[in-house]
């Protein structure tokens, strides 16, 4: 019975191919819009949130604005980490810029002064050599670790451990090269970074601002005030789930150190950043989905229209079917299934079109970015569900109209 | 087999009351071949619709196989049409986008008959009317006589107790009409109860019994 209804529906659609296709077009466009837009947004979202979480979901980034005349020392950070139950590592960070000279070329580098903890907090990996060790800080040794891109840019290779690089005239020994990073952020800007011991950078910048002999320019770094004190550091929670507790503990410790002044420091939580990001893109996806939904709705009205025409055209057929014993339910099902079949064929075509469009997007736009735009399976399910709903919702009235016909009136219809 | 007791069917056209059936009483025995003859507008089509359970009487009672159908629901009437009655119309009323075999199969689908049994019954019905070779043709590619044979096959495929013909030869030339009448006689000879409506006296002569109807009343 059901199989017969589907066959009848297909036959009826086949008898009016052009009309059926035009009716389907509304659904095809609606489904294509829904699937493509939502897939694009969610793929982009995934790329961005992956990027953010690759920076560490367990990461707190702290900036001290006002140290109340009591500069923060490494020992203070160690104390904070020790007092806390949820913070595993703290790494002070200061940044500065420097010019590297290699042969006849010069390169502008971002110098990050930090400690060994930075390596673990950031989840970095080494391509060559080692990262900064505590001994490097204690001894103020002029060593540096290059990022993969930096080594590649300056030397054209990465096996450069043991070579010396001159930064603003001071020679540094290269002890390590970080592994290549893949991701949206790194591909977005040039990222020529070198890591030096925190103490070394601190001394160099204070010498620069004090004596002015060196060309190094302190920029928001650990020692821009001249007096040495930590103004920026990263803290990692022991577990990503503990990030909010870690933030609370860190806040408490800093309030203690900074005389209870909430405005003297700020803590940025990567978790909340990715949450914000996700909620923004979710809203965006919902909005685009709603627009696509409206076009599906319009498609549904088109289906209702054509089904009403079909019912009128086939009034006599309905009369014949009733005369040979079709009950209301059978007639209702027949036309409902026809509406549903139109919707689902439209939906299938729409999904196929979406696949083609996403493929083209990947080949053109996606080729030079690391983001791949793929179907999100949820949206395909939503599209099929929505098409089914529309087929039933807009097919019900015409089907019911057909089922309620009086057999005699239907048979007499010309 | 079937019995009408004082049946009325009244239509209102504007303010005017039209008594399509004005107290008709009629009985048909099992195995009978009855002809109902009357001019157009005499109410014979209305009578046929009521006999075929396509319509219900306003007053009076219709007993089919001894049971009154006036209290039947729409769904029960559909079941009666499907299982007890076979209908042959003047204008064939085959569905154009289906093959002849599919048209004949239709009542069996609504009955829920199994596919294997359907094939058998369709084969039997089409063989009886001599149309098995044309089974995969569509209605627009066969002659009028063949269309009516297909319609008869559809009417008998469920092996109904009652076969109703509403001017079944009306759209056919007289030679083909006689062939169709042959078929009806043959079916009656095999024990099927048949009621035919016609305005053609020569057709009516071939039935066992003729009832005349005029202005909604049985006159002879």
Coordinates of C-alpha atoms in Angstrom, one line a residue:
Chain A
X1 CA 0.0 0.0 0.0
X2 CA 2.7 2.5 1.0
X3 CA 5.0 1.3 -1.7
X4 CA 2.1 1.6 -4.2
X5 CA 1.5 5.2 -2.9
X6 CA 5.2 6.1 -3.5
X7 CA 5.0 4.6 -7.0
X8 CA 1.9 6.5 -7.7
X9 CA 3.5 9.7 -6.4
X10 CA 6.6 9.1 -8.6
X11 CA 4.4 8.5 -11.6
X12 CA 2.4 11.6 -11.0
X13 CA 5.6 13.6 -10.6
X14 CA 7.0 12.0 -13.7
X15 CA 3.9 13.0 -15.7
X16 CA 4.5 16.7 -14.9
X17 CA 8.3 16.8 -14.8
X18 CA 8.7 20.5 -15.4
X19 CA 6.0 21.5 -13.0
X20 CA 7.4 19.2 -10.3
X21 CA 10.9 20.5 -10.9
X22 CA 9.8 24.1 -10.6
X23 CA 7.9 23.2 -7.4
X24 CA 11.0 21.5 -6.0
X25 CA 13.1 24.5 -6.9
X26 CA 11.9 26.3 -3.8
X27 CA 13.0 23.4 -1.6
X28 CA 16.2 22.9 -3.5
X29 CA 17.2 26.5 -3.1
X30 CA 16.1 26.5 0.6
X31 CA 18.0 23.3 1.4
X32 CA 21.1 24.5 -0.5
X33 CA 21.1 27.8 1.3
X34 CA 20.6 26.1 4.6
X35 CA 23.3 23.5 4.2
X36 CA 25.9 25.7 2.5
X37 CA 25.5 28.7 4.8
X38 CA 25.5 26.8 8.0
X39 CA 28.3 24.5 6.9
X40 CA 30.4 27.5 5.9
X41 CA 29.8 29.2 9.2
X42 CA 30.3 26.1 11.3
X43 CA 33.5 25.1 9.4
X44 CA 34.9 28.6 10.0
X45 CA 33.8 28.5 13.6
X46 CA 35.5 25.2 14.1
X47 CA 38.7 26.5 12.6
X48 CA 38.7 29.6 14.9
X49 CA 37.7 27.7 18.1
X50 CA 40.3 25.0 17.4
X51 CA 42.8 27.7 17.0
X52 CA 41.8 29.3 20.3
X53 CA 41.8 26.0 22.1
X54 CA 45.2 25.2 20.6
X55 CA 46.5 28.2 22.5
X56 CA 45.4 26.4 25.6
X57 CA 42.0 26.0 27.1
X58 CA 43.7 25.9 30.4
X59 CA 45.5 29.2 29.9
X60 CA 45.1 32.4 31.9
X61 CA 46.8 35.5 30.7
X62 CA 47.5 38.2 33.2
X63 CA 48.5 41.8 32.8
X64 CA 49.6 44.0 35.8
X65 CA 48.8 47.6 35.2
X66 CA 49.8 49.1 38.5
X67 CA 52.2 47.3 40.8
X68 CA 51.6 49.8 43.7
X69 CA 55.3 50.5 43.9
X70 CA 56.0 46.9 44.7
X71 CA 57.2 45.2 41.5
X72 CA 56.2 41.6 41.1
X73 CA 59.2 39.2 41.3
X74 CA 59.6 35.7 40.1
X75 CA 59.5 34.6 43.6
X76 CA 56.0 36.1 43.9
X77 CA 54.8 34.0 41.0
X78 CA 56.3 30.9 42.4
X79 CA 54.5 31.7 45.7
X80 CA 51.2 32.1 43.8
X81 CA 51.6 28.7 42.1
X82 CA 52.5 27.1 45.3
X83 CA 49.5 28.5 47.2
X84 CA 47.1 27.5 44.6
X85 CA 45.5 24.1 44.3
X86 CA 44.6 24.4 40.6
X87 CA 47.5 26.3 39.0
X88 CA 50.2 24.1 37.7
X89 CA 52.6 26.5 36.0
X90 CA 53.3 30.2 35.8
X91 CA 55.5 31.8 33.2
X92 CA 56.4 35.5 33.2
X93 CA 56.4 37.1 29.8
X94 CA 58.0 40.2 28.5
X95 CA 58.2 41.2 24.9
X96 CA 60.5 43.5 23.0
X97 CA 61.6 43.9 19.4
X98 CA 65.1 43.5 18.1
X99 CA 66.9 43.5 14.8
X100 CA 68.8 40.4 13.8
X101 CA 71.7 40.6 11.4
X102 CA 72.7 37.6 9.3
X103 CA 75.1 38.2 6.5
X104 CA 74.0 41.4 4.8
X105 CA 70.3 41.0 5.6
X106 CA 68.5 42.3 8.6
X107 CA 65.3 40.9 10.2
X108 CA 62.9 42.4 12.6
X109 CA 62.2 39.9 15.4
X110 CA 59.8 39.8 18.3
X111 CA 61.7 38.9 21.4
X112 CA 59.8 37.1 24.1
X113 CA 61.6 36.9 27.4
X114 CA 60.3 34.0 29.5
X115 CA 61.1 30.8 31.4
X116 CA 61.0 27.1 30.8
X117 CA 57.4 27.0 32.0
X118 CA 56.3 28.9 28.9
X119 CA 57.2 25.9 26.8
X120 CA 54.9 23.6 28.8
X121 CA 52.1 26.1 29.2
X122 CA 51.9 26.7 25.4
X123 CA 52.2 23.1 24.6
X124 CA 55.0 23.8 22.2
X125 CA 57.2 21.3 20.5
X126 CA 60.8 21.4 19.5
X127 CA 62.2 20.8 16.0
X128 CA 65.8 21.1 17.1
X129 CA 67.8 21.5 20.3
X130 CA 66.2 22.4 23.6
X131 CA 64.1 25.2 25.2
X132 CA 65.3 27.7 27.8
X133 CA 66.2 26.1 31.1
X134 CA 66.3 27.4 34.7
X135 CA 70.1 27.5 34.5
X136 CA 69.9 29.9 31.5
X137 CA 67.9 32.3 33.6
X138 CA 70.0 32.0 36.7
X139 CA 73.2 32.6 34.8
X140 CA 71.8 35.2 32.5
X141 CA 73.3 33.3 29.5
X142 CA 72.7 34.9 26.1
X143 CA 70.9 32.0 24.5
X144 CA 67.8 32.0 22.3
X145 CA 65.3 29.7 20.8
X146 CA 63.9 30.5 17.4
X147 CA 60.5 29.8 16.1
X148 CA 60.5 27.5 13.1
X149 CA 59.4 30.3 10.7
X150 CA 62.1 32.6 12.0
X151 CA 64.9 30.0 11.5
X152 CA 63.6 29.2 8.1
X153 CA 63.4 32.9 7.2
X154 CA 66.9 33.8 8.4
X155 CA 68.8 30.7 7.5
X156 CA 66.6 28.9 5.0
X157 CA 67.0 25.8 7.2
X158 CA 66.3 24.8 10.8
X159 CA 69.3 22.8 11.9
X160 CA 70.9 25.9 13.2
X161 CA 71.5 24.9 16.9
X162 CA 75.0 26.0 17.9
X163 CA 75.2 29.0 15.6
X164 CA 75.3 32.5 16.9
X165 CA 72.9 35.2 16.0
X166 CA 73.5 38.9 16.6
X167 CA 70.5 40.8 18.0
X168 CA 71.1 44.5 18.1
X169 CA 74.8 43.8 18.2
X170 CA 74.7 41.3 21.0
X171 CA 75.6 37.7 20.1
X172 CA 73.2 35.0 21.2
X173 CA 73.8 31.3 21.0
X174 CA 70.9 29.4 19.3
X175 CA 70.0 26.5 21.6
X176 CA 66.8 25.3 20.0
X177 CA 64.2 25.7 17.2
X178 CA 60.5 25.2 17.9
X179 CA 58.4 22.9 15.7
X180 CA 56.4 24.3 12.8
X181 CA 53.0 25.5 13.9
X182 CA 50.0 25.0 11.8
X183 CA 46.9 27.0 12.2
X184 CA 44.9 30.1 11.3
X185 CA 46.7 32.5 13.6
X186 CA 50.3 31.6 12.5
X187 CA 49.3 31.8 8.8
X188 CA 47.7 35.2 9.3
X189 CA 50.8 37.3 10.1
X190 CA 54.5 37.0 9.9
X191 CA 55.5 35.5 13.1
X192 CA 59.3 36.0 13.5
X193 CA 59.8 35.2 17.2
X194 CA 62.8 34.4 19.3
X195 CA 62.6 33.3 22.9
X196 CA 65.3 34.4 25.3
X197 CA 65.7 34.0 29.1
X198 CA 63.4 36.4 31.0
X199 CA 66.3 37.8 33.0
X200 CA 68.4 38.4 29.9
X201 CA 65.7 40.4 28.2
X202 CA 64.9 42.3 31.4
X203 CA 68.5 43.3 31.8
X204 CA 68.8 44.3 28.1
X205 CA 65.7 46.5 28.2
X206 CA 66.5 48.1 31.5
X207 CA 70.0 48.8 30.1
X208 CA 68.4 50.3 27.0
X209 CA 66.1 52.6 28.8
X210 CA 68.7 53.4 31.4
X211 CA 71.8 53.9 29.4
X212 CA 70.4 54.2 25.9
X213 CA 73.5 52.5 24.6
X214 CA 71.7 49.6 23.1
X215 CA 69.2 49.8 20.2
X216 CA 66.8 47.5 21.9
X217 CA 63.4 49.1 22.4
X218 CA 61.4 48.0 25.4
X219 CA 57.7 47.6 24.4
X220 CA 55.2 46.8 27.0
X221 CA 57.6 44.3 28.3
X222 CA 58.7 43.2 31.7
X223 CA 60.7 46.3 32.4
X224 CA 59.3 49.3 30.6
X225 CA 59.2 51.2 33.8
X226 CA 62.9 50.8 34.3
X227 CA 62.5 49.1 37.6
X228 CA 62.4 45.3 37.2
X229 CA 59.0 43.8 37.8
X230 CA 56.8 41.3 36.1
X231 CA 53.9 43.0 34.3
X232 CA 52.7 40.1 32.3
X233 CA 52.6 36.4 32.8
X234 CA 50.7 33.2 31.8
X235 CA 49.3 30.7 34.2
X236 CA 48.1 27.3 33.3
X237 CA 45.4 25.4 35.2
X238 CA 46.2 21.8 36.1
X239 CA 43.1 20.7 34.2
X240 CA 41.1 22.6 31.6
X241 CA 38.0 22.0 33.7
X242 CA 39.6 23.8 36.6
X243 CA 40.2 27.0 34.7
X244 CA 37.5 29.0 36.5
X245 CA 38.8 27.9 39.9
X246 CA 42.3 28.8 38.8
X247 CA 41.2 32.2 37.8
X248 CA 39.5 32.7 41.1
X249 CA 42.6 31.7 43.1
X250 CA 44.8 33.8 40.9
X251 CA 42.5 36.8 41.4
X252 CA 42.6 36.3 45.2
X253 CA 46.4 36.1 45.2
X254 CA 46.8 39.1 43.1
X255 CA 44.3 41.1 45.2
X256 CA 46.5 40.2 48.2
X257 CA 49.6 41.4 46.5
X258 CA 48.1 44.5 44.9
X259 CA 46.4 45.9 48.0
X260 CA 42.9 44.8 46.9
X261 CA 42.8 46.9 43.8
X262 CA 40.8 45.1 41.2
X263 CA 41.7 47.6 38.5
X264 CA 45.5 47.1 39.0
X265 CA 45.4 43.9 36.9
X266 CA 43.4 42.0 34.4
X267 CA 43.1 38.3 33.7
X268 CA 42.1 37.0 30.4
X269 CA 40.6 33.5 30.2
X270 CA 41.0 31.7 26.9
X271 CA 38.1 29.5 27.8
X272 CA 35.8 32.5 28.0
X273 CA 37.3 33.8 24.8
X274 CA 36.4 30.6 22.9
X275 CA 33.0 30.6 24.6
X276 CA 32.3 34.1 23.4
X277 CA 33.5 33.2 20.0
X278 CA 31.3 30.1 19.8
X279 CA 28.2 32.0 20.9
X280 CA 28.8 34.7 18.3
X281 CA 29.2 32.2 15.5
X282 CA 26.3 30.1 16.8
X283 CA 24.1 33.2 16.6
X284 CA 25.4 33.8 13.1
X285 CA 24.7 30.3 12.1
X286 CA 21.2 30.5 13.6
X287 CA 20.5 33.7 11.7
X288 CA 21.6 32.3 8.4
X289 CA 19.7 29.1 9.1
X290 CA 16.6 31.2 9.8
X291 CA 16.9 33.0 6.5
X292 CA 17.4 29.6 4.7
X293 CA 14.4 28.4 6.7
X294 CA 12.2 31.2 5.4
X295 CA 13.1 30.2 1.9
X296 CA 12.2 26.6 2.7
X297 CA 8.9 27.9 4.0
X298 CA 8.2 29.7 0.8
X299 CA 9.1 26.5 -1.0
X300 CA 6.5 24.7 1.1
X301 CA 3.9 27.2 0.1
X302 CA 4.7 26.4 -3.5
X303 CA 4.3 22.7 -2.8
X304 CA 0.9 23.3 -1.2
X305 CA -0.2 25.4 -4.3
X306 CA 0.8 22.7 -6.8
X307 CA -0.7 19.9 -4.7
X308 CA -4.0 21.8 -4.7
X309 CA -3.8 22.1 -8.5
X310 CA -3.0 18.4 -8.6
X311 CA -5.9 17.5 -6.4
X312 CA -8.3 19.5 -8.6
X313 CA -6.8 18.0 -11.8
X314 CA -7.2 14.5 -10.5
X315 CA -10.6 14.9 -8.9
X316 CA -12.0 12.2 -11.3
X317 CA -9.2 9.8 -10.4
X318 CA -10.1 10.4 -6.7
X319 CA -13.7 9.6 -7.5
X320 CA -12.6 6.4 -9.3
X321 CA -10.4 5.3 -6.4
X322 CA -13.2 6.0 -3.9
X323 CA -15.7 4.1 -6.1
X324 CA -13.5 1.0 -6.0
X325 CA -13.2 1.2 -2.3
X326 CA -10.4 3.6 -1.3
X327 CA -11.0 5.0 2.2
X328 CA -10.2 8.5 3.3
X329 CA -6.9 7.5 4.9
X330 CA -5.8 5.9 1.7
X331 CA -6.5 9.0 -0.4
X332 CA -4.9 11.3 2.3
X333 CA -1.8 9.1 2.3
X334 CA -1.5 9.1 -1.4
X335 CA -1.4 12.9 -1.7
X336 CA 0.6 13.4 1.5
X337 CA 3.2 11.0 0.2
X338 CA 3.3 12.8 -3.1
X339 CA 4.0 16.1 -1.4
X340 CA 6.6 14.4 0.8
X341 CA 8.3 12.8 -2.2
X342 CA 8.5 16.2 -4.0
X343 CA 10.0 17.7 -0.8
X344 CA 12.5 14.9 -0.2
X345 CA 13.7 14.7 -3.9
X346 CA 14.1 18.5 -3.6
X347 CA 16.0 18.1 -0.4
X348 CA 18.3 15.4 -1.9
X349 CA 19.0 17.6 -4.9
X350 CA 19.7 20.5 -2.6
X351 CA 22.1 18.5 -0.5
X352 CA 23.9 17.3 -3.7
X353 CA 24.1 21.0 -4.9
X354 CA 25.4 22.0 -1.5
X355 CA 28.1 19.3 -1.8
X356 CA 29.1 20.7 -5.2
X357 CA 29.1 24.3 -3.9
X358 CA 31.2 23.4 -0.9
X359 CA 33.6 21.5 -3.1
X360 CA 34.0 24.6 -5.3
X361 CA 34.5 26.8 -2.3
X362 CA 37.2 24.4 -1.0
X363 CA 38.9 24.4 -4.4
X364 CA 38.9 28.2 -4.7
X365 CA 38.8 30.0 -1.3
X366 CA 39.8 27.0 0.8
X367 CA 42.9 26.2 -1.2
X368 CA 45.0 29.0 0.3
X369 CA 43.8 28.7 3.8
X370 CA 44.0 25.8 6.3
X371 CA 40.2 25.7 6.7
X372 CA 38.3 23.0 4.9
X373 CA 34.6 23.6 4.5
X374 CA 32.8 20.4 5.0
X375 CA 29.2 19.3 5.4
X376 CA 28.2 19.5 9.0
X377 CA 26.2 16.3 9.5
X378 CA 23.8 18.1 11.9
X379 CA 22.7 20.5 9.2
X380 CA 22.0 17.7 6.7
X381 CA 19.8 16.0 9.3
X382 CA 18.1 19.3 10.0
X383 CA 17.5 19.9 6.3
X384 CA 16.0 16.4 5.8
X385 CA 13.9 16.9 9.0
X386 CA 12.7 20.3 7.9
X387 CA 11.9 19.2 4.4
X388 CA 9.9 16.3 5.8
X389 CA 8.1 18.6 8.1
X390 CA 7.3 21.0 5.3
X391 CA 6.1 18.2 3.0
X392 CA 3.7 17.0 5.7
X393 CA 2.6 20.4 6.9
X394 CA 1.9 21.8 3.5
X395 CA 0.7 18.5 2.0
X396 CA -1.9 17.8 4.7
X397 CA -4.4 20.4 3.6
X398 CA -4.5 19.4 -0.1
X399 CA -4.5 15.7 0.9
X400 CA -7.3 16.2 3.3
X401 CA -9.3 18.1 0.7
X402 CA -8.9 15.2 -1.7
X403 CA -9.9 12.7 0.9
X404 CA -13.1 14.5 1.8
X405 CA -14.5 14.6 -1.7
X406 CA -17.8 12.9 -2.2
X407 CA -17.3 10.0 -4.7
X408 CA -20.3 11.0 -6.9
X409 CA -19.2 14.7 -7.1
X410 CA -15.7 13.6 -7.8
X411 CA -16.8 11.2 -10.6
X412 CA -19.0 13.8 -12.2
X413 CA -16.1 16.4 -12.2
X414 CA -15.2 17.4 -15.7
Chain B
X1 CA -29.7 -10.3 -2.5
X2 CA -30.7 -6.7 -2.4
X3 CA -33.9 -4.9 -1.5
X4 CA -34.9 -1.2 -1.6
X5 CA -37.9 -0.3 0.6
X6 CA -39.6 3.0 -0.1
X7 CA -36.4 4.9 -1.0
X8 CA -36.4 8.7 -1.5
X9 CA -33.6 10.9 -2.7
X10 CA -34.5 14.6 -2.8
X11 CA -32.3 17.4 -4.3
X12 CA -32.9 21.1 -3.8
X13 CA -32.1 23.2 -6.8
X14 CA -32.6 26.8 -5.7
X15 CA -36.1 26.8 -4.1
X16 CA -37.3 23.9 -6.2
X17 CA -37.4 20.4 -4.8
X18 CA -36.4 17.7 -7.2
X19 CA -37.4 14.2 -6.2
X20 CA -34.8 12.1 -8.0
X21 CA -36.2 9.0 -6.3
X22 CA -39.8 9.2 -5.1
X23 CA -40.5 6.1 -3.1
X24 CA -38.8 3.4 -5.0
X25 CA -39.1 -0.2 -3.8
X26 CA -37.2 -2.9 -5.6
X27 CA -35.9 -6.4 -4.9
X28 CA -33.2 -8.3 -6.8
X29 CA -32.6 -12.0 -6.2
X30 CA -29.2 -13.7 -6.3
X31 CA -28.2 -14.7 -9.8
X32 CA -30.7 -12.3 -11.4
X33 CA -29.9 -10.1 -14.4
X34 CA -32.0 -7.0 -14.0
X35 CA -32.3 -4.2 -16.5
X36 CA -33.5 -0.7 -15.3
X37 CA -34.8 1.3 -18.2
X38 CA -35.8 4.9 -18.2
X39 CA -35.3 8.2 -20.0
X40 CA -32.6 10.6 -18.9
X41 CA -33.6 12.5 -15.8
X42 CA -35.8 9.6 -14.6
X43 CA -33.6 9.1 -11.6
X44 CA -32.1 5.8 -12.8
X45 CA -28.5 7.1 -12.2
X46 CA -29.4 8.2 -8.7
X47 CA -30.9 4.7 -8.1
X48 CA -27.6 3.2 -9.4
X49 CA -25.5 5.3 -7.1
X50 CA -27.6 4.2 -4.1
X51 CA -27.4 0.6 -5.1
X52 CA -23.7 1.0 -5.5
X53 CA -23.3 2.6 -2.1
X54 CA -21.7 5.7 -3.7
X55 CA -24.6 7.7 -2.3
X56 CA -27.1 7.1 0.5
X57 CA -30.9 7.5 0.5
X58 CA -32.6 10.4 2.3
X59 CA -35.5 8.1 3.4
X60 CA -36.2 4.5 3.1
X61 CA -34.0 1.5 3.6
X62 CA -31.5 -0.4 1.4
X63 CA -30.8 -3.9 2.4
X64 CA -27.7 -5.4 0.9
X65 CA -27.3 -9.1 1.6
X66 CA -30.0 -8.7 4.2
X67 CA -28.2 -5.8 6.1
X68 CA -29.4 -2.2 6.0
X69 CA -26.6 0.1 4.8
X70 CA -28.1 3.4 6.0
X71 CA -26.3 3.3 9.2
X72 CA -22.9 2.5 7.7
X73 CA -20.1 5.0 8.2
X74 CA -18.3 6.4 5.2
X75 CA -15.4 3.9 5.8
X76 CA -17.8 1.0 6.0
X77 CA -19.5 2.0 2.8
X78 CA -16.0 2.1 1.2
X79 CA -15.5 -1.5 2.4
X80 CA -18.9 -2.5 0.9
X81 CA -18.0 -0.9 -2.4
X82 CA -14.7 -2.7 -2.4
X83 CA -15.8 -6.1 -1.4
X84 CA -19.4 -6.6 -2.5
X85 CA -19.9 -4.4 -5.5
X86 CA -18.3 -4.1 -8.9
X87 CA -19.0 -0.9 -10.8
X88 CA -19.0 -0.5 -14.6
X89 CA -19.5 3.1 -15.8
X90 CA -20.6 4.5 -19.1
X91 CA -17.4 6.5 -19.4
X92 CA -15.1 3.6 -18.4
X93 CA -13.4 5.6 -15.6
X94 CA -10.0 4.1 -15.9
X95 CA -7.0 6.0 -14.5
X96 CA -5.1 7.3 -17.5
X97 CA -1.5 7.2 -16.1
X98 CA -1.8 3.6 -15.0
X99 CA -1.7 0.5 -17.2
X100 CA -4.7 -1.7 -17.7
X101 CA -3.4 -4.3 -15.3
X102 CA -2.7 -1.6 -12.6
X103 CA -6.2 -0.3 -13.1
X104 CA -7.6 -3.8 -12.6
X105 CA -5.4 -4.3 -9.6
X106 CA -6.6 -1.1 -7.9
X107 CA -9.5 -2.5 -5.8
X108 CA -7.2 -5.3 -4.6
X109 CA -4.7 -2.8 -3.3
X110 CA -7.3 -1.0 -1.3
X111 CA -8.4 -4.4 0.1
X112 CA -4.8 -5.2 1.1
X113 CA -4.5 -8.3 -0.9
X114 CA -1.0 -9.9 -1.1
X115 CA 1.0 -9.3 -4.2
X116 CA 1.1 -12.9 -5.4
X117 CA -2.7 -13.2 -4.9
X118 CA -3.2 -9.9 -6.7
X119 CA -1.3 -11.1 -9.7
X120 CA -3.4 -14.3 -9.9
X121 CA -6.7 -12.4 -9.6
X122 CA -5.7 -9.8 -12.1
X123 CA -4.7 -12.5 -14.5
X124 CA -8.0 -14.4 -14.0
X125 CA -10.1 -11.2 -14.5
X126 CA -8.3 -10.0 -17.5
X127 CA -8.4 -13.5 -19.1
X128 CA -12.1 -13.6 -18.5
X129 CA -12.7 -10.5 -20.5
X130 CA -10.1 -11.5 -23.1
X131 CA -7.7 -8.6 -22.4
X132 CA -4.6 -10.4 -20.8
X133 CA -2.4 -9.6 -23.9
X134 CA -3.2 -5.8 -23.5
X135 CA -2.4 -5.7 -19.8
X136 CA 0.6 -3.4 -20.0
X137 CA -1.1 -0.9 -22.3
X138 CA -2.3 2.4 -21.1
X139 CA -6.0 3.3 -21.5
X140 CA -5.3 5.8 -24.2
X141 CA -3.8 3.2 -26.5
X142 CA -6.7 0.7 -26.6
X143 CA -10.2 0.9 -28.2
X144 CA -13.4 1.8 -26.4
X145 CA -14.6 -1.8 -26.3
X146 CA -11.3 -2.9 -24.8
X147 CA -11.6 0.0 -22.2
X148 CA -15.0 -1.3 -21.2
X149 CA -13.6 -4.8 -21.0
X150 CA -10.9 -3.5 -18.7
X151 CA -13.5 -1.7 -16.6
X152 CA -15.5 -5.0 -16.3
X153 CA -12.3 -6.8 -15.3
X154 CA -11.7 -4.2 -12.6
X155 CA -15.3 -4.7 -11.4
X156 CA -15.1 -8.5 -11.2
X157 CA -11.5 -8.8 -9.9
X158 CA -12.7 -8.8 -6.3
X159 CA -15.3 -11.4 -7.1
X160 CA -18.2 -9.2 -5.8
X161 CA -21.6 -10.5 -5.2
X162 CA -23.2 -7.6 -7.2
X163 CA -22.1 -6.2 -10.6
X164 CA -23.6 -2.8 -11.5
X165 CA -23.5 -1.3 -15.0
X166 CA -24.4 2.3 -15.5
X167 CA -25.1 2.5 -19.3
X168 CA -22.0 0.4 -20.0
X169 CA -22.7 0.3 -23.7
X170 CA -23.6 4.0 -24.0
X171 CA -20.2 5.1 -25.3
X172 CA -19.8 2.2 -27.7
X173 CA -20.9 1.5 -31.3
X174 CA -23.7 -1.1 -31.5
X175 CA -21.4 -4.0 -32.5
X176 CA -19.0 -3.4 -29.6
X177 CA -22.0 -2.8 -27.4
X178 CA -23.3 -6.2 -28.2
X179 CA -20.0 -7.8 -27.5
X180 CA -20.0 -6.2 -24.1
X181 CA -23.5 -7.4 -23.5
X182 CA -22.3 -10.9 -24.5
X183 CA -19.8 -10.6 -21.7
X184 CA -22.4 -9.5 -19.2
X185 CA -24.6 -12.5 -20.2
X186 CA -21.7 -14.8 -19.8
X187 CA -20.9 -13.4 -16.4
X188 CA -24.5 -13.8 -15.4
X189 CA -24.5 -17.4 -16.7
X190 CA -21.7 -18.0 -14.3
X191 CA -24.0 -17.0 -11.5
X192 CA -23.2 -13.3 -11.0
X193 CA -26.0 -11.0 -10.0
X194 CA -26.1 -8.1 -12.4
X195 CA -28.1 -4.8 -12.5
X196 CA -27.8 -2.8 -15.7
X197 CA -29.1 0.7 -16.3
X198 CA -29.9 1.6 -19.9
X199 CA -32.2 3.7 -22.0
X200 CA -31.7 1.3 -24.9
X201 CA -34.6 -1.2 -25.3
X202 CA -32.5 -3.6 -27.3
X203 CA -29.9 -3.9 -24.6
X204 CA -32.7 -4.2 -22.0
X205 CA -34.1 -7.2 -23.9
X206 CA -31.1 -9.3 -23.2
X207 CA -31.6 -9.1 -19.4
X208 CA -33.8 -11.5 -17.5
X209 CA -36.1 -8.9 -16.1
X210 CA -36.7 -5.2 -16.9
X211 CA -37.9 -2.5 -14.5
X212 CA -39.0 0.8 -16.0
X213 CA -38.5 4.0 -14.0
X214 CA -39.9 7.4 -14.7
X215 CA -39.8 10.6 -12.6
X216 CA -38.3 8.8 -9.7
X217 CA -40.9 6.1 -9.6
X218 CA -40.9 2.5 -10.7
X219 CA -43.6 2.3 -13.3
X220 CA -43.6 -1.3 -14.4

